[in-house]
Short mmCIF file of C-alpha atoms in Angstrom, two decimals:
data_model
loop_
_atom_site.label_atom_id
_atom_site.label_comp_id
_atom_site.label_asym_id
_atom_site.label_seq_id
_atom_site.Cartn_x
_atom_site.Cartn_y
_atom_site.Cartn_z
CA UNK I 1 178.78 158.19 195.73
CA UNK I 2 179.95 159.26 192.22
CA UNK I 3 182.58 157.26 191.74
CA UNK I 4 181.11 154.55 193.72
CA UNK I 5 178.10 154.39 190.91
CA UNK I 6 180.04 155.06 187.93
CA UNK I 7 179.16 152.73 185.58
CA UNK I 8 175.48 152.90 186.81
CA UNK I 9 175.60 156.62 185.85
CA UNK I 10 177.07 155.68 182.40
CA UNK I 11 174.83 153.62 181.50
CA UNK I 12 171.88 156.11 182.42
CA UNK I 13 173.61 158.18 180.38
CA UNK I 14 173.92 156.25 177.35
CA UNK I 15 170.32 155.66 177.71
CA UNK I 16 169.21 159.22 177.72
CA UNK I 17 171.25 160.09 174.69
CA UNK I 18 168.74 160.18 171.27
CA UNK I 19 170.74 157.43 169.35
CA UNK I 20 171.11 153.98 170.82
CA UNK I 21 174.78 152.52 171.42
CA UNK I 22 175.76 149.50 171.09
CA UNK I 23 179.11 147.22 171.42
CA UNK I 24 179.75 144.44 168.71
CA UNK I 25 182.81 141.74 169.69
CA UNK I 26 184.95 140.30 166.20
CA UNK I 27 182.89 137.68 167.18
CA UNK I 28 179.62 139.34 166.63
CA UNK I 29 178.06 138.96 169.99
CA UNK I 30 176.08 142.39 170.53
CA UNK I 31 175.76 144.09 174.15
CA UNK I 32 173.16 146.48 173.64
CA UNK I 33 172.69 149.84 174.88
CA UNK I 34 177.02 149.43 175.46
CA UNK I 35 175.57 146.86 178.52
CA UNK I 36 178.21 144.39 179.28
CA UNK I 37 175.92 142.65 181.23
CA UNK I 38 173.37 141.95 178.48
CA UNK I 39 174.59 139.88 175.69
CA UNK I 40 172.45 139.26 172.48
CA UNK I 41 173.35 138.53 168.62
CA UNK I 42 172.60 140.77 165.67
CA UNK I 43 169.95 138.64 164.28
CA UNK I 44 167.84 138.53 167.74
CA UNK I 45 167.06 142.09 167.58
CA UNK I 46 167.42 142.86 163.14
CA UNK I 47 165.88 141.13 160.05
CA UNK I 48 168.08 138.88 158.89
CA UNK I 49 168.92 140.33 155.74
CA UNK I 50 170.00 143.70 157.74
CA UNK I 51 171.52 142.37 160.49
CA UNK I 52 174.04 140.43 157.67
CA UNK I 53 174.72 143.70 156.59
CA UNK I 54 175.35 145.16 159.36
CA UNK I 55 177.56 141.98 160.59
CA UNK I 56 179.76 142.44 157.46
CA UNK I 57 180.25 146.59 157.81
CA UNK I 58 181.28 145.63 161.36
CA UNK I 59 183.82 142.85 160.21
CA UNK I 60 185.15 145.32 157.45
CA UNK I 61 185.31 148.44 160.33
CA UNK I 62 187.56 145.94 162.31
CA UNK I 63 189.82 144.93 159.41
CA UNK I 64 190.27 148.68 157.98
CA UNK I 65 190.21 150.44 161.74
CA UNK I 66 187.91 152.85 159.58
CA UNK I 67 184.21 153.47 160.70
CA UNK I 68 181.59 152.25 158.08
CA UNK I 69 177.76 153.76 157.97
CA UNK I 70 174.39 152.24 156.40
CA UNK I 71 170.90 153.44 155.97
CA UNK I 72 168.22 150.72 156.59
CA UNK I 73 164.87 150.29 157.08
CA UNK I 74 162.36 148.06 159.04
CA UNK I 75 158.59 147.46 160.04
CA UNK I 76 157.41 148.22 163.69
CA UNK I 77 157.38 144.25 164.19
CA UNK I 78 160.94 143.85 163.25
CA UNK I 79 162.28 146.58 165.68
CA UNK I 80 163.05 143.38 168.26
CA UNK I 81 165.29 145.54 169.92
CA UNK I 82 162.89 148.10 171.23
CA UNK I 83 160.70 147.96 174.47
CA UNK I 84 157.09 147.37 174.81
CA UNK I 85 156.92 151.32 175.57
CA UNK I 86 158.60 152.13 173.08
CA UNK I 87 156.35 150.05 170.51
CA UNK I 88 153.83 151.00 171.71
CA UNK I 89 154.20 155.27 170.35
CA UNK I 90 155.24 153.76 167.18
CA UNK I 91 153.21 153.84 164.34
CA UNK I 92 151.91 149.88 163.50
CA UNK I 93 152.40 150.66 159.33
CA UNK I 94 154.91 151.98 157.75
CA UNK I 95 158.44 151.87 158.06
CA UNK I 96 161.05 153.44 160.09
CA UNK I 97 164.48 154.38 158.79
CA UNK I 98 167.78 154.66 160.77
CA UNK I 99 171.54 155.35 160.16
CA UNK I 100 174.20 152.80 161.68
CA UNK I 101 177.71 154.34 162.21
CA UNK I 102 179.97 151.67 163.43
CA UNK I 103 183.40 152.67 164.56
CA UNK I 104 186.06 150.36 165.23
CA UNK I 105 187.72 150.88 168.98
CA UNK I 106 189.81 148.99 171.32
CA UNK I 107 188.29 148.04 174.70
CA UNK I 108 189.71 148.22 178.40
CA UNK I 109 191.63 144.57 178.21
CA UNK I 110 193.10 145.76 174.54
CA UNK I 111 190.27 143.38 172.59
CA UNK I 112 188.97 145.54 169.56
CA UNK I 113 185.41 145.86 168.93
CA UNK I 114 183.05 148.61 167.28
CA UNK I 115 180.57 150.72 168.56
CA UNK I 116 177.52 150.82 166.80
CA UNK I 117 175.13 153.91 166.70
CA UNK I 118 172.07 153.90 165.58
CA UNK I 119 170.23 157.14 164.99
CA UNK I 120 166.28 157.32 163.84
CA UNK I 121 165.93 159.24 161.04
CA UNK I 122 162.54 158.47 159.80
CA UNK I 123 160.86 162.23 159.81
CA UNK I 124 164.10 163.00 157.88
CA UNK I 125 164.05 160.50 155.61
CA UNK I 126 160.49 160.96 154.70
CA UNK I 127 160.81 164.98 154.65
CA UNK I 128 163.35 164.04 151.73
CA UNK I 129 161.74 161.72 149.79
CA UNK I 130 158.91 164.15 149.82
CA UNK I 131 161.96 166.21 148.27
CA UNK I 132 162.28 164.34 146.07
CA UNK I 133 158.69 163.16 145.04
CA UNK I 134 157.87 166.59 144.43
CA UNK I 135 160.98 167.61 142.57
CA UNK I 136 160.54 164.68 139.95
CA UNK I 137 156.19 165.14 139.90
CA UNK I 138 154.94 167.03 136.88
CA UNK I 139 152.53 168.67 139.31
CA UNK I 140 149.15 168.82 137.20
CA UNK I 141 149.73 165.08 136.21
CA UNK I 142 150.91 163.22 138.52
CA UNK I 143 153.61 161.74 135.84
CA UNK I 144 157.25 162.44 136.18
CA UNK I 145 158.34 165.66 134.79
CA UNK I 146 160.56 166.14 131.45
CA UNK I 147 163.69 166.90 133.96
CA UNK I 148 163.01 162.90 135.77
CA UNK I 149 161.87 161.20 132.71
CA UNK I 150 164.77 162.57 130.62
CA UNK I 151 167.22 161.41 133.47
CA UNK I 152 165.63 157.63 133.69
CA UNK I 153 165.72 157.28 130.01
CA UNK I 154 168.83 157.82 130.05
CA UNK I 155 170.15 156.17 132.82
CA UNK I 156 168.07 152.98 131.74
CA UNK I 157 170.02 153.44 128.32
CA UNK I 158 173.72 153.49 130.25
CA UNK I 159 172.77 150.47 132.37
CA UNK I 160 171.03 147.88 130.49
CA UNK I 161 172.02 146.25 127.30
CA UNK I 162 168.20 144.94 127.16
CA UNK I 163 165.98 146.75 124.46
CA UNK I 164 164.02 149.12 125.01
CA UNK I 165 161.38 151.33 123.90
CA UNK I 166 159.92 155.03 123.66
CA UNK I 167 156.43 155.90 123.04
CA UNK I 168 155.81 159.64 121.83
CA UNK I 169 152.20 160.99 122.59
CA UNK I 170 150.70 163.74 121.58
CA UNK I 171 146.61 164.72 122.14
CA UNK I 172 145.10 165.34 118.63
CA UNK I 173 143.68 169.26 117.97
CA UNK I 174 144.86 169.81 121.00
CA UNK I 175 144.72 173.89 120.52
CA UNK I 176 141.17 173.71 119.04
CA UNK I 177 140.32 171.69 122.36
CA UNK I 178 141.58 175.08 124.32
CA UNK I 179 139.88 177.12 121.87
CA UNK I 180 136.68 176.16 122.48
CA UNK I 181 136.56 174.91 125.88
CA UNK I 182 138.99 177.15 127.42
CA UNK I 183 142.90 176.58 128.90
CA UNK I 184 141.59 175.52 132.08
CA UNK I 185 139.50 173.05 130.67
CA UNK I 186 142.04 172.13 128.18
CA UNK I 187 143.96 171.05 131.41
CA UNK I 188 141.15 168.48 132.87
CA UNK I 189 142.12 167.03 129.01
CA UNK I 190 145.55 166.34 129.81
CA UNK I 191 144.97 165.10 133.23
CA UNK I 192 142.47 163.05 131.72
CA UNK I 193 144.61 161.32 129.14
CA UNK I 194 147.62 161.47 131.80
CA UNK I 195 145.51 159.35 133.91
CA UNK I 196 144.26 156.79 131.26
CA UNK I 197 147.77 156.06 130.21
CA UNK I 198 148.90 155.21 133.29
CA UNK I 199 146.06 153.24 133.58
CA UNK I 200 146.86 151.39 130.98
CA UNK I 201 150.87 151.12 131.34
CA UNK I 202 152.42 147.52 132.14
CA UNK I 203 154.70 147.42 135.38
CA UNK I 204 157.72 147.92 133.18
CA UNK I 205 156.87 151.29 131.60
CA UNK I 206 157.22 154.59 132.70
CA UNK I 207 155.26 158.07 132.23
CA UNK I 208 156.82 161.20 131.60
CA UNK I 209 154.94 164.85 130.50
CA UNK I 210 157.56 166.86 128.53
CA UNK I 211 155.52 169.55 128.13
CA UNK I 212 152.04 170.80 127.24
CA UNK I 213 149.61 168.03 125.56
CA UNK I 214 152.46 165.67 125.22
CA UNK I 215 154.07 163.10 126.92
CA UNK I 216 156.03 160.21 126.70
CA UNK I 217 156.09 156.46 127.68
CA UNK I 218 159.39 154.12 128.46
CA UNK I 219 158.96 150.65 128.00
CA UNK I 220 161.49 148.43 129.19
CA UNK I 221 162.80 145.54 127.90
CA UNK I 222 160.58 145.44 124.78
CA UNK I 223 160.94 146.22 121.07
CA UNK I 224 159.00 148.73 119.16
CA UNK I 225 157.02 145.52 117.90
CA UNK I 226 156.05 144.33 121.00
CA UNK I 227 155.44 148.05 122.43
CA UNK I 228 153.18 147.96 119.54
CA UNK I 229 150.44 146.27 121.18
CA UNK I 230 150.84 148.54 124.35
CA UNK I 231 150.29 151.51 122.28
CA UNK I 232 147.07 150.40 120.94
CA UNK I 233 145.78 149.27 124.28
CA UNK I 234 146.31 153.30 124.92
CA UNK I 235 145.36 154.71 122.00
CA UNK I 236 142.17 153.17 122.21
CA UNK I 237 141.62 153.82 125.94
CA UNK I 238 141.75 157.85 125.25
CA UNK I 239 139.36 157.56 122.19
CA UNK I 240 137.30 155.31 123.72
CA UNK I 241 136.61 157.34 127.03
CA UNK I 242 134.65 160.80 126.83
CA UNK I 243 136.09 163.52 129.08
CA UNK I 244 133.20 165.50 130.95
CA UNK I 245 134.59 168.77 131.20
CA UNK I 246 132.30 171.80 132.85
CA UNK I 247 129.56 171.84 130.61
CA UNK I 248 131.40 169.71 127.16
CA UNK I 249 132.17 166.54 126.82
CA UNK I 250 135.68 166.03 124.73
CA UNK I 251 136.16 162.87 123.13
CA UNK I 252 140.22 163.67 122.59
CA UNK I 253 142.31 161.01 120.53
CA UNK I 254 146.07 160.78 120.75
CA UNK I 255 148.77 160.67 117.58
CA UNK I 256 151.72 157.97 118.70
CA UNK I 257 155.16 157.61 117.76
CA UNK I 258 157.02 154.53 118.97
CA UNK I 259 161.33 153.96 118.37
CA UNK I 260 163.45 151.78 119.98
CA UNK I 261 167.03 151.27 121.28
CA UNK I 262 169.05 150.80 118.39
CA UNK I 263 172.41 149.31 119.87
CA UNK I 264 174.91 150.35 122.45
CA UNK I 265 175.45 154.42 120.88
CA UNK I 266 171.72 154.88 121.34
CA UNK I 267 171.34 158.02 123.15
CA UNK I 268 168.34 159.26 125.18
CA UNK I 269 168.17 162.56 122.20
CA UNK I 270 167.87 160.26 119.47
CA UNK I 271 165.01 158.46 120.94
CA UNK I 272 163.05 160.61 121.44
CA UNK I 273 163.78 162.60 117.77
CA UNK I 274 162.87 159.42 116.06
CA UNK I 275 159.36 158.88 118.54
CA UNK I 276 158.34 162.62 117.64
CA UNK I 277 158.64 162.04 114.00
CA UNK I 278 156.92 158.85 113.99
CA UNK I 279 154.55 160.61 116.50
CA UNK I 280 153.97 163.68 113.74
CA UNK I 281 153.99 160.77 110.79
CA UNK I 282 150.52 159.37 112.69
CA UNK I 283 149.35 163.11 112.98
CA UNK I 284 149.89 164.04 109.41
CA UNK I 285 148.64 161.01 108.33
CA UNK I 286 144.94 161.18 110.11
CA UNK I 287 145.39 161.09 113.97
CA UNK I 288 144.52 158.39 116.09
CA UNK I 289 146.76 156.25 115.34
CA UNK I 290 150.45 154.63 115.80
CA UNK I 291 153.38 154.79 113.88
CA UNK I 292 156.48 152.70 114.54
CA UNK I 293 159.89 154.92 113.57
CA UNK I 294 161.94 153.17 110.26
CA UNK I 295 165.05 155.37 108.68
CA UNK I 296 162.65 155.69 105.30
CA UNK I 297 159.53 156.84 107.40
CA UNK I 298 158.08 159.17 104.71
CA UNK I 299 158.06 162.71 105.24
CA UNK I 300 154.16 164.33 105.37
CA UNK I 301 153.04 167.69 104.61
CA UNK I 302 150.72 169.05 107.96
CA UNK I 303 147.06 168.79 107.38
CA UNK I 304 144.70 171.45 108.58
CA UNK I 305 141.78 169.96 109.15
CA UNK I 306 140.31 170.26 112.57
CA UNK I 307 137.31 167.63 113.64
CA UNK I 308 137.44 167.45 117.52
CA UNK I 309 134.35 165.67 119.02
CA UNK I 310 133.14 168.11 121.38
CA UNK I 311 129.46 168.31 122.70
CA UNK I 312 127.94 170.30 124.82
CA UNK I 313 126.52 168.08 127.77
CA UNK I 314 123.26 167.68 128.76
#
């Protein structure tokens, strides 16, 4: 009865394995589910734009006789292949990922074609961007942390020839703020400022905290002169906005430093050097303010003076 049924239990078999098999001909007909019987092409059950992709691994599997793999994603209403049960215990937002493996094979009459697995790895995929997310997330702020920013700045510096600029900030009398309101409070402070500045960042810039009160802003494809206006915009967002904090109100201000890419040596270290002391030229020179980095910026003996706004709140 075995034998008699054989490819009947194959294909019950396939069917019951977790990843989906399919066959794909050199001339990119698709029998899905390895079902000779039910022919189909790639863009019938695939976005376009994946099913191309997948179309050309397949065609480069069957030159090289070497199996090729790619990591895709699509929406719930692009899954064309799936069943109505099936849809119906997915999730309607969202995306779900999945791993092709196509190996190149030759079939019972000697034609070569490539099998095509496709595993769902959404839970793992999301489990490592989560990884990921957490690894790069300065965790009171919700910026990136020093160890992410550091790497983008510098990998925006190797890849583009396009300027760019850094902006160095750094909350004024910071320490007196801690002082008198205490280190926990001190904290609400810098999530407070974290979140203005990111309130106030353009779609090309991005926030880093290196550490403590200060933190610092990537702008891409802008000068320092036209960063310039970006910097105000923040500036004057912190000392604008009062920061209710147990029973004070802070009204912090921010010092800002702002270099640029300088040519094709410029290196992520020099950067920021030249932000910081155009950062500490603002501070020394009265806080609340920016400073644009030049070769000749002056050096500035540190003032002492401490005049933090905080009140007590009603």
């Amino acid at each position: 009865m075995i034998d008699m049924q054989r490819e009947e239990w194959l294909s019950l078999a396939l069917r019951e394995l977790p990843d989906r098999h399919h066959i794909i001909t050199a001339s990119g007909d698709v029998y899905t589910d390895c079902n000779t019987q039910c022919v189909t092409t790639l863009q019938a059950i695939l976005p376009t734009n994946v099913a191309e992709q997948i179309l050309k691994l397949a065609e480069h599997a069957l030159a090289s006789q070497q199996a090729q793999s790619l990591t895709y994603s699509v929406t719930s209403c692009q899954q064309l292949q799936r069943s109505i049960e099936e849809l119906d215990e997915l999730s309607l937002e969202g995306e779900s990922w999945f791993k092709a493996t196509l190996k190149p094979i030759q079939g019972p009459s000697g034609e070569k074609v490539v099998i095509w697995q496709e595993s769902d790895i959404t839970k793992e995929y999301c489990y490592q961007q989560e990884l990921k997310r957490l690894s790069e997330t300065d965790e009171l702020t919700g910026t990136l942390n020093r160890r992410a920013f550091l790497i983008e700045l510098e990998e925006t510096l190797k890849s583009s020839s396009s300027p760019a600029s850094c902006l160095m900030v750094d909350i004024d009398h910071f320490k007196e703020i801690n002082d008198q309101v205490g280190h926990l409070s001190g904290d609400s402070v810098i999530v407070h400022v974290a979140k203005l500045c990111m309130d106030t960042l353009s779609s090309n810039s991005i926030i880093g905290r290196l550490g403590g009160e200060e933190f610092c802003i990537l702008v891409k494809n802008a000068s320092a002169i036209e960063t310039y206006e970006l910097a105000e915009s923040v500036r004057e967002a912190i000392s604008h906005t009062p920061c209710k904090v147990d029973e004070h109100i802070v009204y912090p201000t921010v010092s800002i430093g702002i270099s640029e890419k300088s040519g094709a040596n410029t290196t992520a270290r020099s950067m920021l050097i030249e932000a910081d002391k155009a950062m500490y030229y603002s501070k020394q020179t009265g806080r609340d303010q920016v400073t644009i980095y030049y070769p000749n910026l002056p050096e500035v003996s540190v003032t002492t003076n401490l005049n933090v706004r905080i009140l007590r709140a009603s």
